[in-house]
Amino acid sequence: VLKFGSMIVDALVAYQQPLFVYIPPFAELRGGAWVVVDSTINADVMEFYAAEDARGGVLEAAGAASIKFREKEILDCAHRNDHVLQRLDAQLAQLTAQQQERLDHNSSSGSLTHDYQHATGSSREDELRREIKTRERQLYGVYQQIAVHFADLHDTPGRMQAKG
């Protein structure tokens, strides 16, 4: 298919007999083979069928997931859905707001902040950031697998039919 793909497409454009493409159970049609048998080449004579467990698309699910779901998007999703990360984010935001309020108050009153208070707030902030990073590392693999599964759902026969 890779070597003769364009010749196959040219032949399919001119083909006048009915042509049936069937993807059997647990089979995959990927890459150049997927492009060659695209239904838009000769929709009048080409018909496509696929078993429920078949998959098809230009990229494999893992490849599509790595393009569509970068590390930032995966971590954003984890922060939206994981209650532990939400709690840690809220604590960090509250601490940051308190520190900013303290800085604003001290700068308006002309007094200097105590090094002890600043160091204590900063160490708590560092601790929260470490906890967030640890939780992100714990969840990253799971959310990456979810992204791959989500991408795989786009390669099912029902989705292929909906896309045309």
PDB file of C-alpha atoms in Angstrom:
ATOM      1  CA  VAL A   1       0.000   0.000   0.000  1.00  0.00           C
ATOM      2  CA  LEU A   2       2.818   2.412   0.831  1.00  0.00           C
ATOM      3  CA  LYS A   3       4.609   1.891  -2.460  1.00  0.00           C
ATOM      4  CA  PHE A   4       1.570   1.816  -4.739  1.00  0.00           C
ATOM      5  CA  GLY A   5      -0.905   3.943  -2.748  1.00  0.00           C
ATOM      6  CA  SER A   6      -1.401   6.633  -5.372  1.00  0.00           C
ATOM      7  CA  MET A   7      -1.887   4.047  -8.139  1.00  0.00           C
ATOM      8  CA  ILE A   8      -4.481   2.251  -5.979  1.00  0.00           C
ATOM      9  CA  VAL A   9      -6.344   5.524  -5.405  1.00  0.00           C
ATOM     10  CA  ASP A  10      -6.282   6.306  -9.150  1.00  0.00           C
ATOM     11  CA  ALA A  11      -7.687   2.851  -9.912  1.00  0.00           C
ATOM     12  CA  LEU A  12     -10.409   3.193  -7.240  1.00  0.00           C
ATOM     13  CA  VAL A  13     -11.520   6.551  -8.667  1.00  0.00           C
ATOM     14  CA  ALA A  14     -12.153   4.937 -12.053  1.00  0.00           C
ATOM     15  CA  TYR A  15     -13.565   1.667 -10.645  1.00  0.00           C
ATOM     16  CA  GLN A  16     -17.208   1.059 -11.590  1.00  0.00           C
ATOM     17  CA  GLN A  17     -17.986  -2.279  -9.912  1.00  0.00           C
ATOM     18  CA  PRO A  18     -19.303  -2.444  -6.337  1.00  0.00           C
ATOM     19  CA  LEU A  19     -16.442  -2.482  -3.853  1.00  0.00           C
ATOM     20  CA  PHE A  20     -16.880  -3.678  -0.280  1.00  0.00           C
ATOM     21  CA  VAL A  21     -14.358  -3.015   2.469  1.00  0.00           C
ATOM     22  CA  TYR A  22     -14.757  -5.074   5.624  1.00  0.00           C
ATOM     23  CA  ILE A  23     -12.699  -4.718   8.791  1.00  0.00           C
ATOM     24  CA  PRO A  24     -13.054  -7.999  10.742  1.00  0.00           C
ATOM     25  CA  PRO A  25     -13.268  -8.321  14.555  1.00  0.00           C
ATOM     26  CA  PHE A  26     -10.180  -7.054  16.417  1.00  0.00           C
ATOM     27  CA  ALA A  27      -8.572  -5.882  13.164  1.00  0.00           C
ATOM     28  CA  GLU A  28      -7.273  -2.378  12.560  1.00  0.00           C
ATOM     29  CA  LEU A  29      -7.002  -0.344   9.390  1.00  0.00           C
ATOM     30  CA  ARG A  30      -4.384   2.376   9.938  1.00  0.00           C
ATOM     31  CA  GLY A  31      -2.170   4.915   8.244  1.00  0.00           C
ATOM     32  CA  GLY A  32      -1.707   4.757   4.499  1.00  0.00           C
ATOM     33  CA  ALA A  33      -4.099   1.814   4.161  1.00  0.00           C
ATOM     34  CA  TRP A  34      -6.815   3.912   5.810  1.00  0.00           C
ATOM     35  CA  VAL A  35      -6.208   6.798   3.425  1.00  0.00           C
ATOM     36  CA  VAL A  36      -6.233   4.568   0.338  1.00  0.00           C
ATOM     37  CA  VAL A  37      -9.675   3.133   1.054  1.00  0.00           C
ATOM     38  CA  ASP A  38     -11.312   6.406   2.078  1.00  0.00           C
ATOM     39  CA  SER A  39     -14.976   6.446   1.061  1.00  0.00           C
ATOM     40  CA  THR A  40     -14.675   9.909  -0.489  1.00  0.00           C
ATOM     41  CA  ILE A  41     -12.505   8.465  -3.266  1.00  0.00           C
ATOM     42  CA  ASN A  42     -15.464   6.847  -5.046  1.00  0.00           C
ATOM     43  CA  ALA A  43     -18.539   6.990  -2.822  1.00  0.00           C
ATOM     44  CA  ASP A  44     -20.827   5.704  -5.603  1.00  0.00           C
ATOM     45  CA  VAL A  45     -19.327   2.198  -5.601  1.00  0.00           C
ATOM     46  CA  MET A  46     -17.538   1.856  -2.243  1.00  0.00           C
ATOM     47  CA  GLU A  47     -19.243   0.505   0.882  1.00  0.00           C
ATOM     48  CA  PHE A  48     -17.594   0.067   4.258  1.00  0.00           C
ATOM     49  CA  TYR A  49     -18.369  -2.424   6.979  1.00  0.00           C
ATOM     50  CA  ALA A  50     -16.642  -3.089  10.273  1.00  0.00           C
ATOM     51  CA  ALA A  51     -17.131  -5.477  13.161  1.00  0.00           C
ATOM     52  CA  GLU A  52     -17.945  -3.905  16.520  1.00  0.00           C
ATOM     53  CA  ASP A  53     -14.466  -4.705  17.811  1.00  0.00           C
ATOM     54  CA  ALA A  54     -12.659  -3.355  14.736  1.00  0.00           C
ATOM     55  CA  ARG A  55     -10.760  -0.073  14.737  1.00  0.00           C
ATOM     56  CA  GLY A  56      -9.805   2.345  12.007  1.00  0.00           C
ATOM     57  CA  GLY A  57      -8.085   5.670  11.616  1.00  0.00           C
ATOM     58  CA  VAL A  58      -4.938   7.305  10.358  1.00  0.00           C
ATOM     59  CA  LEU A  59      -3.173   7.169  13.743  1.00  0.00           C
ATOM     60  CA  GLU A  60      -3.221   4.543  16.460  1.00  0.00           C
ATOM     61  CA  ALA A  61      -4.937   5.592  19.670  1.00  0.00           C
ATOM     62  CA  ALA A  62      -1.650   6.087  21.544  1.00  0.00           C
ATOM     63  CA  GLY A  63      -0.310   8.315  18.763  1.00  0.00           C
ATOM     64  CA  ALA A  64      -3.472  10.388  18.582  1.00  0.00           C
ATOM     65  CA  ALA A  65      -3.545  10.749  22.380  1.00  0.00           C
ATOM     66  CA  SER A  66       0.073  11.913  22.494  1.00  0.00           C
ATOM     67  CA  ILE A  67      -0.736  14.623  19.941  1.00  0.00           C
ATOM     68  CA  LYS A  68      -4.128  15.711  21.275  1.00  0.00           C
ATOM     69  CA  PHE A  69      -3.450  15.384  24.996  1.00  0.00           C
ATOM     70  CA  ARG A  70      -0.130  16.921  25.956  1.00  0.00           C
ATOM     71  CA  GLU A  71       1.167  16.814  29.519  1.00  0.00           C
ATOM     72  CA  LYS A  72      -0.388  20.202  30.341  1.00  0.00           C
ATOM     73  CA  GLU A  73      -3.859  19.133  29.186  1.00  0.00           C
ATOM     74  CA  ILE A  74      -3.626  15.858  31.107  1.00  0.00           C
ATOM     75  CA  LEU A  75      -2.595  17.660  34.304  1.00  0.00           C
ATOM     76  CA  ASP A  76      -5.327  20.284  33.809  1.00  0.00           C
ATOM     77  CA  CYS A  77      -7.841  17.447  33.553  1.00  0.00           C
ATOM     78  CA  ALA A  78      -6.462  15.877  36.739  1.00  0.00           C
ATOM     79  CA  HIS A  79      -6.814  19.202  38.575  1.00  0.00           C
ATOM     80  CA  ARG A  80     -10.429  19.513  37.373  1.00  0.00           C
ATOM     81  CA  ASN A  81     -11.420  15.993  38.420  1.00  0.00           C
ATOM     82  CA  ASP A  82      -9.317  14.888  41.400  1.00  0.00           C
ATOM     83  CA  HIS A  83     -10.671  16.002  44.773  1.00  0.00           C
ATOM     84  CA  VAL A  84      -7.241  15.812  46.449  1.00  0.00           C
ATOM     85  CA  LEU A  85      -5.690  18.153  43.868  1.00  0.00           C
ATOM     86  CA  GLN A  86      -8.682  20.470  44.152  1.00  0.00           C
ATOM     87  CA  ARG A  87      -8.216  20.643  47.933  1.00  0.00           C
ATOM     88  CA  LEU A  88      -4.471  21.278  47.593  1.00  0.00           C
ATOM     89  CA  ASP A  89      -5.077  23.954  44.935  1.00  0.00           C
ATOM     90  CA  ALA A  90      -7.607  25.662  47.212  1.00  0.00           C
ATOM     91  CA  GLN A  91      -5.177  25.594  50.140  1.00  0.00           C
ATOM     92  CA  LEU A  92      -2.417  27.026  47.973  1.00  0.00           C
ATOM     93  CA  ALA A  93      -4.695  29.752  46.623  1.00  0.00           C
ATOM     94  CA  GLN A  94      -5.814  30.640  50.155  1.00  0.00           C
ATOM     95  CA  LEU A  95      -2.211  30.777  51.390  1.00  0.00           C
ATOM     96  CA  THR A  96      -1.166  32.910  48.421  1.00  0.00           C
ATOM     97  CA  ALA A  97      -4.070  35.294  49.016  1.00  0.00           C
ATOM     98  CA  GLN A  98      -3.156  35.587  52.711  1.00  0.00           C
ATOM     99  CA  GLN A  99       0.472  36.305  51.851  1.00  0.00           C
ATOM    100  CA  GLN A 100      -0.551  38.920  49.287  1.00  0.00           C
ATOM    101  CA  GLU A 101      -2.930  40.509  51.787  1.00  0.00           C
ATOM    102  CA  ARG A 102      -0.137  40.609  54.373  1.00  0.00           C
ATOM    103  CA  LEU A 103       2.244  42.193  51.843  1.00  0.00           C
ATOM    104  CA  ASP A 104      -0.357  44.773  50.807  1.00  0.00           C
ATOM    105  CA  HIS A 105      -1.106  45.617  54.438  1.00  0.00           C
ATOM    106  CA  ASN A 106       2.586  45.913  55.348  1.00  0.00           C
ATOM    107  CA  SER A 107       3.443  48.015  52.318  1.00  0.00           C
ATOM    108  CA  SER A 108       0.537  50.406  52.982  1.00  0.00           C
ATOM    109  CA  SER A 109       1.385  50.755  56.696  1.00  0.00           C
ATOM    110  CA  GLY A 110       5.089  51.158  55.991  1.00  0.00           C
ATOM    111  CA  SER A 111       6.161  48.333  58.291  1.00  0.00           C
ATOM    112  CA  LEU A 112       8.470  45.511  57.314  1.00  0.00           C
ATOM    113  CA  THR A 113       7.378  41.872  57.400  1.00  0.00           C
ATOM    114  CA  HIS A 114       9.068  39.636  59.893  1.00  0.00           C
ATOM    115  CA  ASP A 115      11.457  37.142  58.351  1.00  0.00           C
ATOM    116  CA  TYR A 116       9.960  34.398  60.507  1.00  0.00           C
ATOM    117  CA  GLN A 117       6.432  34.958  59.177  1.00  0.00           C
ATOM    118  CA  HIS A 118       7.689  35.080  55.613  1.00  0.00           C
ATOM    119  CA  ALA A 119       9.774  31.928  56.025  1.00  0.00           C
ATOM    120  CA  THR A 120       6.871  30.051  57.628  1.00  0.00           C
ATOM    121  CA  GLY A 121       4.465  31.027  54.838  1.00  0.00           C
ATOM    122  CA  SER A 122       7.018  30.214  52.190  1.00  0.00           C
ATOM    123  CA  SER A 123       7.809  26.784  53.639  1.00  0.00           C
ATOM    124  CA  ARG A 124       4.076  25.949  53.794  1.00  0.00           C
ATOM    125  CA  GLU A 125       3.748  27.090  50.182  1.00  0.00           C
ATOM    126  CA  ASP A 126       6.704  24.918  49.161  1.00  0.00           C
ATOM    127  CA  GLU A 127       5.184  21.964  51.036  1.00  0.00           C
ATOM    128  CA  LEU A 128       1.847  22.407  49.213  1.00  0.00           C
ATOM    129  CA  ARG A 129       3.602  22.650  45.851  1.00  0.00           C
ATOM    130  CA  ARG A 130       5.541  19.442  46.607  1.00  0.00           C
ATOM    131  CA  GLU A 131       2.301  17.669  47.578  1.00  0.00           C
ATOM    132  CA  ILE A 132       0.677  18.850  44.344  1.00  0.00           C
ATOM    133  CA  LYS A 133       3.637  17.627  42.252  1.00  0.00           C
ATOM    134  CA  THR A 134       3.613  14.266  44.058  1.00  0.00           C
ATOM    135  CA  ARG A 135      -0.119  13.835  43.451  1.00  0.00           C
ATOM    136  CA  GLU A 136       0.292  14.837  39.796  1.00  0.00           C
ATOM    137  CA  ARG A 137       2.997  12.168  39.359  1.00  0.00           C
ATOM    138  CA  GLN A 138       0.723   9.584  40.993  1.00  0.00           C
ATOM    139  CA  LEU A 139      -2.183  10.401  38.676  1.00  0.00           C
ATOM    140  CA  TYR A 140      -0.357  11.110  35.414  1.00  0.00           C
ATOM    141  CA  GLY A 141      -0.152   7.484  34.235  1.00  0.00           C
ATOM    142  CA  VAL A 142      -3.824   6.864  34.939  1.00  0.00           C
ATOM    143  CA  TYR A 143      -4.947  10.003  33.133  1.00  0.00           C
ATOM    144  CA  GLN A 144      -2.640   9.200  30.218  1.00  0.00           C
ATOM    145  CA  GLN A 145      -4.305   5.772  29.901  1.00  0.00           C
ATOM    146  CA  ILE A 146      -7.706   7.486  29.995  1.00  0.00           C
ATOM    147  CA  ALA A 147      -6.580   9.780  27.143  1.00  0.00           C
ATOM    148  CA  VAL A 148      -5.513   6.758  25.065  1.00  0.00           C
ATOM    149  CA  HIS A 149      -8.828   5.019  25.731  1.00  0.00           C
ATOM    150  CA  PHE A 150     -10.712   8.202  24.795  1.00  0.00           C
ATOM    151  CA  ALA A 151      -8.755   8.419  21.539  1.00  0.00           C
ATOM    152  CA  ASP A 152      -9.497   4.739  20.888  1.00  0.00           C
ATOM    153  CA  LEU A 153     -13.231   5.423  21.230  1.00  0.00           C
ATOM    154  CA  HIS A 154     -12.940   7.698  18.185  1.00  0.00           C
ATOM    155  CA  ASP A 155     -11.780   4.729  16.091  1.00  0.00           C
ATOM    156  CA  THR A 156     -14.853   2.548  16.699  1.00  0.00           C
ATOM    157  CA  PRO A 157     -17.234   1.568  13.879  1.00  0.00           C
ATOM    158  CA  GLY A 158     -19.995   3.824  15.234  1.00  0.00           C
ATOM    159  CA  ARG A 159     -17.711   6.835  15.278  1.00  0.00           C
ATOM    160  CA  MET A 160     -16.307   5.961  11.837  1.00  0.00           C
ATOM    161  CA  GLN A 161     -19.861   5.882  10.480  1.00  0.00           C
ATOM    162  CA  ALA A 162     -20.709   9.225  12.096  1.00  0.00           C
ATOM    163  CA  LYS A 163     -17.599  10.838  10.578  1.00  0.00           C
ATOM    164  CA  GLY A 164     -18.484   9.487   7.142  1.00  0.00           C
TER     165      GLY A 164
END
